[in-house]
Tab-separated table of C-alpha atoms in Angstrom:
chain	number	residue	atom	x	y	z
A	19	MET	CA	-63.847	-18.956	-199.140
A	20	SER	CA	-63.861	-20.617	-195.714
A	21	GLY	CA	-67.150	-22.427	-196.166
A	22	PRO	CA	-66.474	-25.926	-197.468
A	23	SER	CA	-63.111	-26.216	-195.723
A	24	LEU	CA	-64.700	-25.472	-192.369
A	25	GLN	CA	-67.370	-28.031	-193.105
A	26	GLU	CA	-64.663	-30.496	-194.114
A	27	ASP	CA	-62.670	-29.750	-191.036
A	28	LEU	CA	-65.656	-30.370	-188.736
A	29	ALA	CA	-66.513	-33.633	-190.567
A	30	ARG	CA	-62.957	-34.801	-190.395
A	31	LEU	CA	-62.700	-33.856	-186.665
A	32	ASP	CA	-65.874	-35.905	-185.940
A	33	ALA	CA	-64.397	-38.763	-187.793
A	34	ILE	CA	-61.098	-38.586	-185.893
A	35	VAL	CA	-62.779	-38.436	-182.551
A	36	ARG	CA	-64.884	-41.445	-183.442
A	37	ALA	CA	-61.817	-43.308	-184.614
A	38	LEU	CA	-59.953	-42.524	-181.398
A	39	GLU	CA	-62.973	-43.437	-179.304
A	40	ALA	CA	-63.158	-46.835	-181.017
A	41	ASN	CA	-59.857	-47.839	-179.392
A	42	ASP	CA	-58.982	-50.315	-182.114
A	43	LEU	CA	-56.319	-48.173	-183.786
A	44	ASP	CA	-52.693	-48.820	-183.984
A	45	LEU	CA	-51.023	-46.444	-181.450
A	46	ASP	CA	-48.900	-44.687	-184.064
A	47	LYS	CA	-51.929	-44.191	-186.203
A	48	ALA	CA	-53.900	-42.903	-183.268
A	49	LEU	CA	-51.206	-40.411	-182.391
A	50	ALA	CA	-51.016	-39.294	-185.961
A	51	LEU	CA	-54.744	-38.740	-186.040
A	52	PHE	CA	-54.552	-36.800	-182.827
A	53	GLU	CA	-51.950	-34.423	-184.288
A	54	GLU	CA	-54.090	-34.013	-187.428
A	55	GLY	CA	-57.076	-33.247	-185.195
A	56	VAL	CA	-55.206	-30.616	-183.263
A	57	GLU	CA	-54.086	-28.984	-186.523
A	58	ARG	CA	-57.694	-28.944	-187.918
A	59	LEU	CA	-59.012	-27.502	-184.698
A	60	ARG	CA	-56.487	-24.664	-184.889
A	61	ALA	CA	-57.453	-24.010	-188.540
A	62	ALA	CA	-61.126	-24.062	-187.803
A	63	ARG	CA	-60.744	-21.587	-184.866
A	64	GLU	CA	-58.695	-19.352	-187.029
A	65	ARG	CA	-61.364	-19.290	-189.692
A	66	LEU	CA	-63.950	-18.325	-187.077
A	67	SER	CA	-62.122	-15.430	-185.710
A	68	GLY	CA	-61.558	-12.011	-187.251
A	69	ALA	CA	-64.097	-12.230	-190.056
A	70	GLU	CA	-66.034	-9.102	-190.934
A	71	LEU	CA	-69.449	-8.952	-192.512
A	72	ARG	CA	-69.400	-7.735	-196.088
A	73	LEU	CA	-72.470	-5.878	-197.471
A	74	LYS	CA	-73.188	-5.673	-201.116
A	75	GLN	CA	-75.960	-4.675	-203.416
A	76	LEU	CA	-76.922	-6.446	-206.606
A	77	ARG	CA	-78.282	-4.525	-209.487
A	78	GLU	CA	-78.849	-4.917	-213.205
A	79	ALA	CA	-76.694	-2.418	-215.075
A	80	ALA	CA	-78.143	-0.380	-218.070
A	81	ASP	CA	-76.394	-2.867	-220.474
A	82	GLY	CA	-78.237	-5.810	-218.818
A	83	SER	CA	-75.156	-7.140	-216.967
A	84	VAL	CA	-75.168	-7.957	-213.264
A	85	ARG	CA	-73.418	-5.494	-210.928
A	86	VAL	CA	-72.395	-6.018	-207.411
A	87	ASP	CA	-71.513	-2.904	-205.450
A	88	ASP	CA	-70.259	-2.415	-201.948
A	89	LEU	CA	-72.907	-1.181	-199.578
A	90	ALA	CA	-72.345	0.832	-196.457
A	91	GLY	CA	-73.557	-1.062	-193.324
B	194	MET	CA	-154.250	-16.131	-219.162
B	195	THR	CA	-157.581	-14.503	-219.071
B	196	LEU	CA	-159.575	-15.945	-216.286
B	197	PRO	CA	-163.378	-15.844	-215.815
B	198	LEU	CA	-164.071	-12.882	-213.489
B	199	PRO	CA	-165.636	-13.975	-210.339
B	200	LEU	CA	-168.951	-12.302	-209.572
B	201	GLY	CA	-169.364	-9.888	-206.727
B	202	GLY	CA	-165.770	-8.978	-206.249
B	203	PRO	CA	-165.010	-6.012	-204.013
B	204	ALA	CA	-165.918	-2.702	-205.767
B	205	GLY	CA	-166.865	-4.690	-208.790
B	206	GLU	CA	-163.211	-4.851	-209.949
B	207	ARG	CA	-161.777	-7.882	-211.709
B	208	PRO	CA	-159.227	-9.279	-209.336
B	209	LEU	CA	-155.799	-10.325	-210.672
B	210	THR	CA	-154.528	-13.740	-210.208
B	211	VAL	CA	-151.339	-14.187	-208.176
B	212	THR	CA	-149.518	-15.137	-211.363
B	213	GLU	CA	-150.715	-11.984	-213.079
B	214	LEU	CA	-149.574	-9.732	-210.275
B	215	ALA	CA	-146.261	-11.489	-209.834
B	216	THR	CA	-145.580	-11.284	-213.566
B	217	LEU	CA	-146.439	-7.653	-213.562
B	218	ALA	CA	-144.148	-7.009	-210.630
B	219	LYS	CA	-141.366	-8.881	-212.476
B	220	GLU	CA	-141.867	-6.677	-215.561
B	221	VAL	CA	-141.880	-3.530	-213.477
B	222	LEU	CA	-138.756	-4.454	-211.554
B	223	GLU	CA	-136.816	-5.491	-214.628
B	224	SER	CA	-137.635	-2.387	-216.564
B	225	ALA	CA	-137.308	0.074	-213.687
B	226	VAL	CA	-133.933	-1.102	-212.424
B	227	PRO	CA	-131.141	-1.326	-214.993
B	228	PRO	CA	-128.097	-3.629	-214.306
B	229	VAL	CA	-126.440	-2.239	-211.241
B	230	TRP	CA	-123.484	-2.884	-208.903
B	231	VAL	CA	-124.481	-3.603	-205.325
B	232	VAL	CA	-122.101	-4.009	-202.422
B	233	GLY	CA	-122.832	-6.112	-199.503
B	234	GLU	CA	-121.759	-8.886	-197.084
B	235	VAL	CA	-122.241	-12.496	-198.190
B	236	SER	CA	-124.376	-14.795	-195.996
B	237	GLY	CA	-125.816	-18.162	-196.396
B	238	PHE	CA	-124.000	-19.192	-199.510
B	239	ARG	CA	-124.898	-22.557	-200.953
B	240	ARG	CA	-124.178	-24.165	-204.272
B	241	HIS	CA	-127.015	-26.112	-205.749
B	242	ALA	CA	-126.377	-29.581	-207.259
B	243	ASN	CA	-127.095	-28.136	-210.673
B	244	GLY	CA	-124.219	-25.620	-210.311
B	245	HIS	CA	-126.256	-22.459	-209.480
B	246	TRP	CA	-125.196	-20.345	-206.550
B	247	PHE	CA	-127.560	-18.986	-203.990
B	248	PHE	CA	-126.602	-16.470	-201.291
B	249	THR	CA	-127.766	-13.430	-199.494
B	250	LEU	CA	-126.092	-9.973	-199.637
B	251	LYS	CA	-126.849	-7.783	-196.658
B	252	ASP	CA	-125.913	-4.654	-194.875
B	253	ALA	CA	-127.140	-3.085	-191.673
B	254	GLY	CA	-130.495	-2.182	-193.099
B	255	ALA	CA	-131.561	-4.801	-195.553
B	256	LYS	CA	-130.920	-8.070	-197.261
B	257	LEU	CA	-131.164	-9.217	-200.742
B	258	ASN	CA	-131.615	-12.742	-202.006
B	259	CYS	CA	-129.156	-13.458	-204.758
B	260	VAL	CA	-128.839	-16.179	-207.437
B	261	MET	CA	-125.991	-16.666	-209.786
B	262	TRP	CA	-126.680	-19.051	-212.586
B	263	ARG	CA	-124.271	-21.852	-213.264
B	264	ALA	CA	-122.815	-20.207	-216.452
B	265	ASP	CA	-121.969	-17.016	-214.623
B	266	ALA	CA	-120.812	-18.791	-211.502
B	267	ALA	CA	-118.307	-20.683	-213.611
B	268	ARG	CA	-116.630	-17.418	-214.613
B	269	ALA	CA	-116.251	-16.265	-211.018
B	270	THR	CA	-112.769	-16.428	-209.471
B	271	GLY	CA	-114.010	-18.326	-206.533
B	272	GLU	CA	-116.881	-19.124	-204.298
B	273	PRO	CA	-118.077	-16.324	-201.958
B	274	GLN	CA	-117.399	-17.054	-198.336
B	275	GLU	CA	-119.540	-16.227	-195.324
B	276	GLY	CA	-118.913	-12.624	-194.261
B	277	MET	CA	-117.122	-11.581	-197.354
B	278	GLN	CA	-117.681	-8.078	-198.565
B	279	LEU	CA	-118.536	-8.274	-202.256
B	280	PHE	CA	-119.370	-6.159	-205.305
B	281	ALA	CA	-122.068	-7.918	-207.310
B	282	ARG	CA	-123.374	-6.722	-210.661
B	283	GLY	CA	-126.699	-7.896	-211.889
B	284	THR	CA	-130.408	-7.178	-212.307
B	285	LEU	CA	-133.263	-7.205	-209.896
B	286	SER	CA	-136.049	-9.603	-210.717
B	287	LEU	CA	-138.822	-11.671	-209.236
B	288	TYR	CA	-139.285	-15.315	-209.784
B	289	PRO	CA	-143.032	-15.902	-209.811
B	290	PRO	CA	-142.988	-19.628	-208.766
B	291	TRP	CA	-141.276	-18.551	-205.561
B	292	GLY	CA	-142.812	-15.159	-205.182
B	293	GLU	CA	-139.425	-13.744	-204.238
B	294	THR	CA	-137.465	-10.832	-205.314
B	295	ARG	CA	-134.047	-12.001	-206.489
B	296	PHE	CA	-130.892	-10.224	-207.521
B	297	MET	CA	-129.599	-12.065	-210.544
B	298	VAL	CA	-125.858	-11.795	-210.237
B	299	ARG	CA	-123.740	-11.816	-213.437
B	300	ASP	CA	-120.398	-10.672	-212.005
B	301	LEU	CA	-118.761	-10.810	-208.610
B	302	LEU	CA	-115.779	-8.707	-207.601
B	303	ALA	CA	-113.846	-8.491	-204.433
B	304	THR	CA	-113.251	-5.435	-202.508
B	305	MET	CA	-109.678	-5.368	-201.174
B	306	GLU	CA	-110.949	-5.686	-197.586
B	307	GLY	CA	-111.509	-9.412	-197.860
B	308	GLY	CA	-113.709	-10.233	-200.754
B	309	LEU	CA	-112.649	-12.472	-203.487
B	310	HIS	CA	-109.080	-11.862	-202.463
B	311	ALA	CA	-109.454	-15.136	-200.527
B	312	ALA	CA	-111.000	-16.881	-203.443
B	313	LEU	CA	-108.193	-15.776	-205.734
B	314	LEU	CA	-105.688	-16.948	-203.177
B	315	GLU	CA	-107.410	-20.350	-202.942
B	316	ARG	CA	-107.350	-20.666	-206.700
B	317	ALA	CA	-103.652	-19.791	-206.847
B	318	ARG	CA	-102.965	-22.196	-204.020
B	319	ALA	CA	-104.880	-25.039	-205.812
B	320	ASN	CA	-102.902	-24.366	-208.999
B	321	LEU	CA	-99.511	-24.479	-207.179
B	322	GLU	CA	-100.548	-27.595	-205.359
B	323	LYS	CA	-101.684	-29.293	-208.507
B	324	ASP	CA	-98.199	-28.690	-209.919
B	325	GLY	CA	-96.681	-30.272	-206.846
B	326	LEU	CA	-94.899	-27.044	-205.706
B	327	PHE	CA	-95.742	-27.593	-202.075
B	328	ALA	CA	-94.312	-31.042	-202.012
B	329	LEU	CA	-91.906	-31.707	-199.143
B	330	GLU	CA	-89.563	-33.661	-201.510
B	331	ARG	CA	-88.882	-30.449	-203.317
B	332	LYS	CA	-87.470	-28.749	-200.166
B	333	ARG	CA	-83.744	-28.366	-200.389
B	334	ALA	CA	-81.444	-28.356	-197.372
B	335	LEU	CA	-79.618	-25.114	-196.709
B	336	PRO	CA	-75.834	-25.123	-196.862
B	337	GLN	CA	-74.360	-25.365	-193.398
B	338	PHE	CA	-71.840	-22.688	-193.901
B	339	PRO	CA	-72.986	-20.295	-196.649
B	340	ARG	CA	-70.531	-17.816	-198.114
B	341	ALA	CA	-72.971	-15.471	-199.704
B	342	ILE	CA	-76.581	-14.762	-198.864
B	343	GLY	CA	-78.903	-12.805	-201.087
B	344	VAL	CA	-81.828	-10.848	-199.601
B	345	VAL	CA	-84.713	-9.896	-201.853
B	346	THR	CA	-86.612	-7.145	-200.007
B	347	SER	CA	-87.282	-3.451	-199.867
B	348	PRO	CA	-83.964	-1.565	-199.502
B	349	SER	CA	-85.703	0.920	-197.169
B	350	GLY	CA	-87.501	-1.563	-194.918
B	351	ALA	CA	-86.570	-2.934	-191.621
B	352	VAL	CA	-86.044	-6.440	-193.011
B	353	TRP	CA	-82.583	-5.665	-194.441
B	354	ARG	CA	-81.552	-3.924	-191.248
B	355	ASP	CA	-82.757	-6.854	-189.105
B	356	ILE	CA	-80.959	-9.445	-191.187
B	357	VAL	CA	-77.681	-7.388	-191.301
B	358	ALA	CA	-77.845	-7.241	-187.503
B	359	VAL	CA	-78.535	-10.906	-186.871
B	360	VAL	CA	-76.066	-12.228	-189.444
B	361	GLY	CA	-73.368	-9.837	-188.257
B	362	ARG	CA	-73.777	-11.093	-184.747
B	363	ARG	CA	-73.949	-14.840	-185.542
B	364	TRP	CA	-71.761	-15.339	-188.510
B	365	PRO	CA	-69.818	-12.429	-189.790
B	366	SER	CA	-67.743	-14.406	-192.251
B	367	VAL	CA	-70.352	-14.070	-194.996
B	368	GLU	CA	-71.333	-11.713	-197.756
B	369	LEU	CA	-74.809	-10.277	-197.629
B	370	VAL	CA	-76.129	-9.112	-200.897
B	371	LEU	CA	-79.195	-6.890	-201.101
B	372	ILE	CA	-81.428	-7.300	-204.143
B	373	GLY	CA	-83.878	-4.450	-203.790
B	374	ALA	CA	-87.514	-4.881	-204.788
B	375	LYS	CA	-90.861	-3.373	-204.173
B	376	VAL	CA	-92.705	-5.543	-201.667
B	377	GLN	CA	-96.141	-3.963	-201.804
B	378	GLY	CA	-98.376	-2.219	-204.198
B	379	GLU	CA	-99.513	-3.099	-207.672
B	380	GLU	CA	-96.012	-3.287	-209.109
B	381	ALA	CA	-94.701	-5.560	-206.319
B	382	PRO	CA	-95.431	-8.934	-207.943
B	383	ALA	CA	-93.604	-8.118	-211.098
B	384	ASP	CA	-90.738	-6.427	-209.273
B	385	LEU	CA	-90.269	-9.460	-206.913
B	386	ARG	CA	-90.149	-11.732	-209.904
B	387	ARG	CA	-87.545	-9.534	-211.534
B	388	ALA	CA	-85.464	-9.452	-208.319
B	389	LEU	CA	-85.671	-13.243	-207.944
B	390	ALA	CA	-84.464	-13.745	-211.490
B	391	LEU	CA	-81.660	-11.267	-211.032
B	392	ALA	CA	-80.583	-12.951	-207.817
B	393	ASN	CA	-80.421	-16.282	-209.614
B	394	ARG	CA	-77.947	-14.778	-212.102
B	395	LEU	CA	-75.403	-14.266	-209.354
B	396	GLU	CA	-73.428	-17.454	-209.330
B	397	THR	CA	-71.970	-17.005	-205.844
B	398	LEU	CA	-75.225	-16.938	-203.865
B	399	ASP	CA	-75.713	-19.919	-201.543
B	400	VAL	CA	-78.983	-18.927	-200.049
B	401	LEU	CA	-81.691	-16.416	-200.812
B	402	ILE	CA	-83.941	-14.774	-198.234
B	403	VAL	CA	-87.216	-13.294	-199.657
B	404	GLY	CA	-89.281	-11.255	-197.252
B	405	ARG	CA	-90.876	-8.299	-195.738
B	406	GLY	CA	-92.069	-7.293	-192.359
B	407	GLY	CA	-95.658	-7.869	-191.174
B	408	GLY	CA	-98.515	-5.861	-192.359
B	409	SER	CA	-102.139	-6.038	-193.380
B	410	LYS	CA	-103.385	-8.702	-195.673
B	411	GLU	CA	-103.061	-6.271	-198.637
B	412	ASP	CA	-99.564	-5.405	-197.687
B	413	LEU	CA	-98.614	-9.046	-197.971
B	414	TRP	CA	-100.592	-9.574	-201.114
B	415	ALA	CA	-97.618	-9.725	-203.477
B	416	PHE	CA	-96.344	-12.720	-201.609
B	417	ASN	CA	-99.575	-14.515	-202.381
B	418	ASP	CA	-99.231	-13.792	-206.059
B	419	GLU	CA	-99.053	-17.035	-208.028
B	420	GLY	CA	-96.343	-15.709	-210.366
B	421	VAL	CA	-94.143	-14.716	-207.419
B	422	ALA	CA	-94.666	-18.115	-205.826
B	423	ARG	CA	-93.691	-19.780	-209.019
B	424	ALA	CA	-90.560	-17.727	-209.307
B	425	VAL	CA	-89.561	-18.731	-205.774
B	426	ALA	CA	-90.221	-22.407	-206.602
B	427	ALA	CA	-88.102	-22.033	-209.734
B	428	SER	CA	-85.133	-20.447	-207.916
B	429	ARG	CA	-81.796	-22.276	-208.431
B	430	VAL	CA	-80.615	-20.886	-205.070
B	431	PRO	CA	-82.426	-22.385	-202.072
B	432	VAL	CA	-84.975	-19.869	-200.711
B	433	ILE	CA	-85.965	-18.948	-197.155
B	434	SER	CA	-89.347	-17.074	-197.153
B	435	ALA	CA	-89.909	-14.582	-194.412
B	436	VAL	CA	-93.166	-12.788	-194.861
B	437	GLY	CA	-95.114	-11.065	-192.171
B	438	HIS	CA	-95.234	-12.313	-188.607
B	439	GLU	CA	-96.078	-15.548	-186.911
B	440	GLY	CA	-99.478	-16.854	-188.138
B	441	ASP	CA	-99.569	-15.311	-191.538
B	442	VAL	CA	-98.705	-18.040	-194.099
B	443	SER	CA	-98.249	-16.830	-197.593
B	444	LEU	CA	-97.963	-18.839	-200.864
B	445	THR	CA	-94.351	-17.779	-200.967
B	446	ASP	CA	-93.875	-19.401	-197.592
B	447	LEU	CA	-95.449	-22.574	-198.859
B	448	VAL	CA	-93.249	-23.013	-201.929
B	449	ALA	CA	-89.946	-21.860	-200.360
B	450	ASP	CA	-87.425	-24.436	-199.126
B	451	VAL	CA	-87.546	-23.109	-195.603
B	452	ARG	CA	-90.115	-20.877	-194.038
B	453	ALA	CA	-89.243	-18.354	-191.297
B	454	ALA	CA	-91.837	-16.455	-189.278
B	455	THR	CA	-89.797	-13.207	-189.297
B	456	PRO	CA	-86.840	-11.806	-191.224
B	457	SER	CA	-84.709	-12.208	-188.019
B	458	ALA	CA	-85.691	-15.843	-187.812
B	459	ALA	CA	-84.760	-16.262	-191.539
B	460	ALA	CA	-81.317	-14.845	-190.752
B	461	GLU	CA	-80.972	-17.271	-187.873
B	462	LYS	CA	-81.832	-20.217	-190.202
B	463	ALA	CA	-79.497	-18.975	-192.899
B	464	VAL	CA	-76.313	-18.921	-190.948
B	465	PRO	CA	-74.829	-20.974	-187.995
B	466	ASP	CA	-73.980	-19.280	-184.742
B	467	ARG	CA	-70.306	-18.618	-184.317
B	468	VAL	CA	-70.444	-18.934	-180.579
B	469	GLU	CA	-72.194	-22.286	-180.819
B	470	LEU	CA	-69.658	-23.421	-183.262
B	471	LEU	CA	-66.705	-22.366	-181.083
B	472	HIS	CA	-68.404	-24.279	-178.305
B	473	ARG	CA	-68.671	-27.300	-180.522
B	474	LEU	CA	-64.957	-26.921	-181.361
B	475	GLY	CA	-64.209	-26.874	-177.618
B	476	VAL	CA	-66.163	-30.081	-177.193
B	477	LEU	CA	-64.326	-31.637	-180.101
B	478	ARG	CA	-61.034	-30.578	-178.602
B	479	GLY	CA	-61.980	-32.316	-175.304
B	480	SER	CA	-63.007	-35.447	-177.069
B	481	LEU	CA	-59.863	-35.419	-179.137
B	482	ALA	CA	-57.604	-35.090	-176.095
B	483	SER	CA	-59.517	-37.619	-174.031
B	484	GLY	CA	-59.601	-40.007	-176.947
B	485	ALA	CA	-55.855	-39.768	-177.446
B	486	THR	CA	-55.155	-40.009	-173.746
B	487	ARG	CA	-57.321	-43.068	-173.439
B	488	ARG	CA	-55.570	-44.553	-176.465
B	489	VAL	CA	-52.154	-43.976	-174.895
B	490	ALA	CA	-53.275	-45.292	-171.505
B	491	LEU	CA	-54.656	-48.346	-173.238
B	492	ALA	CA	-51.321	-48.857	-174.938
B	493	GLY	CA	-49.633	-48.647	-171.508
B	494	GLU	CA	-52.117	-51.122	-170.150
B	495	GLN	CA	-51.545	-53.419	-173.023
B	496	LEU	CA	-47.795	-53.185	-172.519
B	497	ARG	CA	-48.153	-53.979	-168.779
B	498	HIS	CA	-50.464	-56.811	-169.610
B	499	ALA	CA	-47.928	-58.112	-172.195
B	500	ALA	CA	-45.126	-57.984	-169.687
B	501	THR	CA	-47.105	-59.776	-167.048
B	502	ARG	CA	-48.025	-62.434	-169.529
B	503	MET	CA	-44.406	-62.731	-170.652
B	504	ALA	CA	-43.269	-63.176	-167.072
B	505	ARG	CA	-45.892	-65.771	-166.476
B	506	SER	CA	-45.034	-67.689	-169.506
B	507	CYS	CA	-41.350	-67.610	-168.551
B	508	GLU	CA	-42.193	-68.938	-165.153
B	509	ARG	CA	-44.292	-71.642	-166.771
B	510	ILE	CA	-41.445	-72.603	-169.019
B	511	THR	CA	-39.078	-72.833	-166.072
B	512	GLU	CA	-41.543	-74.848	-164.054
B	513	ARG	CA	-42.102	-77.168	-166.908
B	514	GLY	CA	-38.310	-77.527	-167.349
B	515	THR	CA	-37.809	-78.332	-163.734
B	516	ALA	CA	-40.562	-80.832	-163.780
B	517	ARG	CA	-39.145	-82.437	-166.832
B	518	LEU	CA	-35.786	-82.611	-165.342
B	519	ARG	CA	-37.148	-84.161	-162.163
B	520	ASP	CA	-39.047	-86.617	-164.213
B	521	ALA	CA	-36.010	-87.452	-166.342
B	522	ARG	CA	-33.996	-88.043	-163.211
B	523	THR	CA	-36.604	-90.364	-161.820
B	524	ARG	CA	-36.949	-92.248	-165.051
B	525	MET	CA	-33.196	-92.355	-165.457
B	526	ALA	CA	-32.863	-93.791	-161.891
B	527	LEU	CA	-35.542	-96.236	-162.585
B	528	ALA	CA	-34.033	-97.247	-165.856
B	529	ALA	CA	-30.592	-97.501	-164.261
B	530	GLY	CA	-32.115	-99.695	-161.491
B	531	ARG	CA	-33.829	-101.811	-164.128
B	532	ALA	CA	-30.497	-102.028	-166.074
B	533	MET	CA	-28.567	-103.031	-163.015
B	534	GLU	CA	-31.182	-105.677	-162.154
B	535	ALA	CA	-30.873	-107.022	-165.722
B	536	ARG	CA	-27.122	-107.075	-165.471
B	537	ARG	CA	-27.250	-108.892	-162.190
B	538	ALA	CA	-29.513	-111.532	-163.601
B	539	GLU	CA	-27.196	-111.862	-166.578
B	540	VAL	CA	-24.261	-112.315	-164.314
B	541	ALA	CA	-26.083	-114.921	-162.390
B	542	ARG	CA	-27.033	-116.642	-165.532
B	543	LEU	CA	-23.504	-116.417	-166.911
B	544	ALA	CA	-22.131	-117.605	-163.590
B	545	GLY	CA	-24.426	-120.615	-163.798
B	546	GLN	CA	-23.031	-121.347	-167.273
B	547	LEU	CA	-19.553	-120.662	-165.997
B	548	ASP	CA	-20.165	-123.135	-163.241
B	549	ALA	CA	-21.229	-125.810	-165.730
B	550	LEU	CA	-18.092	-125.249	-167.737
B	551	SER	CA	-15.792	-125.132	-164.675
B	552	PRO	CA	-12.836	-127.641	-164.958
B	553	LEU	CA	-13.580	-128.643	-161.342
B	554	LYS	CA	-16.712	-130.311	-162.662
B	555	VAL	CA	-14.589	-132.227	-165.084
B	556	LEU	CA	-12.118	-133.206	-162.269
B	557	GLU	CA	-15.026	-134.394	-160.285
B	558	ARG	CA	-15.760	-136.864	-163.065
B	559	GLY	CA	-12.175	-138.303	-162.489
B	560	TYR	CA	-10.138	-136.232	-164.880
B	561	ALA	CA	-6.923	-134.604	-163.687
B	562	VAL	CA	-4.905	-131.788	-165.034
B	563	ALA	CA	-1.146	-132.008	-165.340
B	564	ARG	CA	0.917	-128.778	-165.165
B	565	ASP	CA	4.535	-128.042	-165.046
B	566	ALA	CA	6.230	-125.879	-162.467
B	567	ASP	CA	5.222	-122.839	-164.470
B	568	GLY	CA	1.622	-123.778	-164.454
B	569	ARG	CA	1.515	-124.732	-168.160
B	570	VAL	CA	-0.914	-127.486	-168.878
B	571	LEU	CA	0.783	-130.639	-170.130
B	572	ARG	CA	-1.498	-132.160	-172.679
B	573	ARG	CA	0.616	-134.497	-174.880
B	574	THR	CA	3.116	-137.292	-174.283
B	575	ALA	CA	5.804	-135.041	-175.721
B	576	ASP	CA	5.042	-132.614	-172.913
B	577	LEU	CA	5.905	-135.314	-170.426
B	578	PRO	CA	9.428	-136.619	-171.092
B	579	PRO	CA	10.605	-139.362	-168.656
B	580	GLY	CA	11.821	-137.935	-165.420
B	581	LEU	CA	9.848	-134.713	-165.628
B	582	GLY	CA	8.452	-133.719	-162.359
B	583	PHE	CA	5.045	-132.105	-162.547
B	584	ARG	CA	1.926	-131.391	-160.536
B	585	LEU	CA	-1.380	-133.063	-160.920
B	586	ARG	CA	-4.553	-131.317	-160.056
B	587	VAL	CA	-7.336	-133.485	-158.900
B	588	VAL	CA	-10.686	-132.553	-157.643
B	589	ASP	CA	-9.763	-132.027	-154.047
B	590	GLY	CA	-6.198	-130.786	-154.391
B	591	GLU	CA	-2.741	-131.233	-155.980
B	592	VAL	CA	-0.157	-133.874	-155.787
B	593	ARG	CA	3.511	-134.013	-157.007
B	594	ALA	CA	4.245	-136.630	-159.723
B	595	ARG	CA	7.134	-137.765	-162.047
B	596	SER	CA	6.911	-138.956	-165.637
B	597	GLU	CA	8.362	-142.459	-166.232
B	598	GLY	CA	8.130	-142.180	-170.001
B	599	THR	CA	5.686	-143.815	-172.314
B	600	PRO	CA	4.776	-147.468	-171.528
């Protein structure tokens, strides 16, 4: 379930960098943003590492329901 | 149609008119050859303004002029194209006014090797286009970071294997869901529609890849099926179509949200590249650091600037103070000078007045002042009893005097 959060992280990081580059921020605010950016970077990197591809198969069961089974790679 | 026999004809026979012979030939042809199927390659197709079709069917040894009347042409699935291999059913006849043998075509059927296949495809394409299913506004954007991707394809084909490999390399944090379907053969269209419907029942899917590897035109036929194309267009989940190889565009490709030339290309479009993203994170990290550094440096600069300005303004205040002091001193000195002057003038004026009031002036006029030994002024007779010695001040000096009493 890393999808939307990763997207959010990236969007937020872009916004933070833009805000910092604009140079019109209060210093305290700028440093707070920097800290937030570092934290989001760390989270994003974590999400990107160590994930393993999951393979499934979708079938319709005899009773008409949808079944998802694991599939060997 | 009996005509007068010309005299002296060869061998004394009565010659037939052209019309008679042509009509005879027409009757013979029509009775001798029952309706048949004939196979040949189309050439010189043209549609007459009145709706009839004219073309030639040929093979290596012969050619046959064909006509298909408007009513029959309207039932055909599409117009024959140059070079198409066609099965035509009809009767052989002769049209006397033209003097030509004609094959009057009632039905046309495609062979699988070309034929009306193309015509059917064109008709399906026109239907889909009429319903706006190729419109670019319909195309949906794919999610940037999908969590689950469905793949409608043959479980035994290379497509699934290729997609697993590409996705595993680029973006392993995803779930790949195989929805097996027959991708060729007569049952393929129905099975693909079933698989597409089934995939849409799985709530978690973010993207759907529908495809098969390259093959002959017939192998890809199911992806040109109008029903399959409509099922792709109706999919709730955005669809990437990956049919065949570069160059073959199927109807499924045209209605899908995204078209990929190959299954591997579809996988690349479905997921981002982890390595690229890590690189992007690196860039972001750099921007973040330099942004913050610049901001802090800017703050230092601002501070230095503020200090400089403060020092300058202090200096200015001091300078201004000094100047004001100097000015005040000058003004004070001037004022003092002017005051002194005024005082001096006043003194002179007062002195003048004083001079006017001076008793000496009175003495000058002949008055004298009598004073006793103690200097007290003697004004009245009572002050001057007989025998009192006193001093009399006149204008140029003093003399001693003695009172002799009142007269």
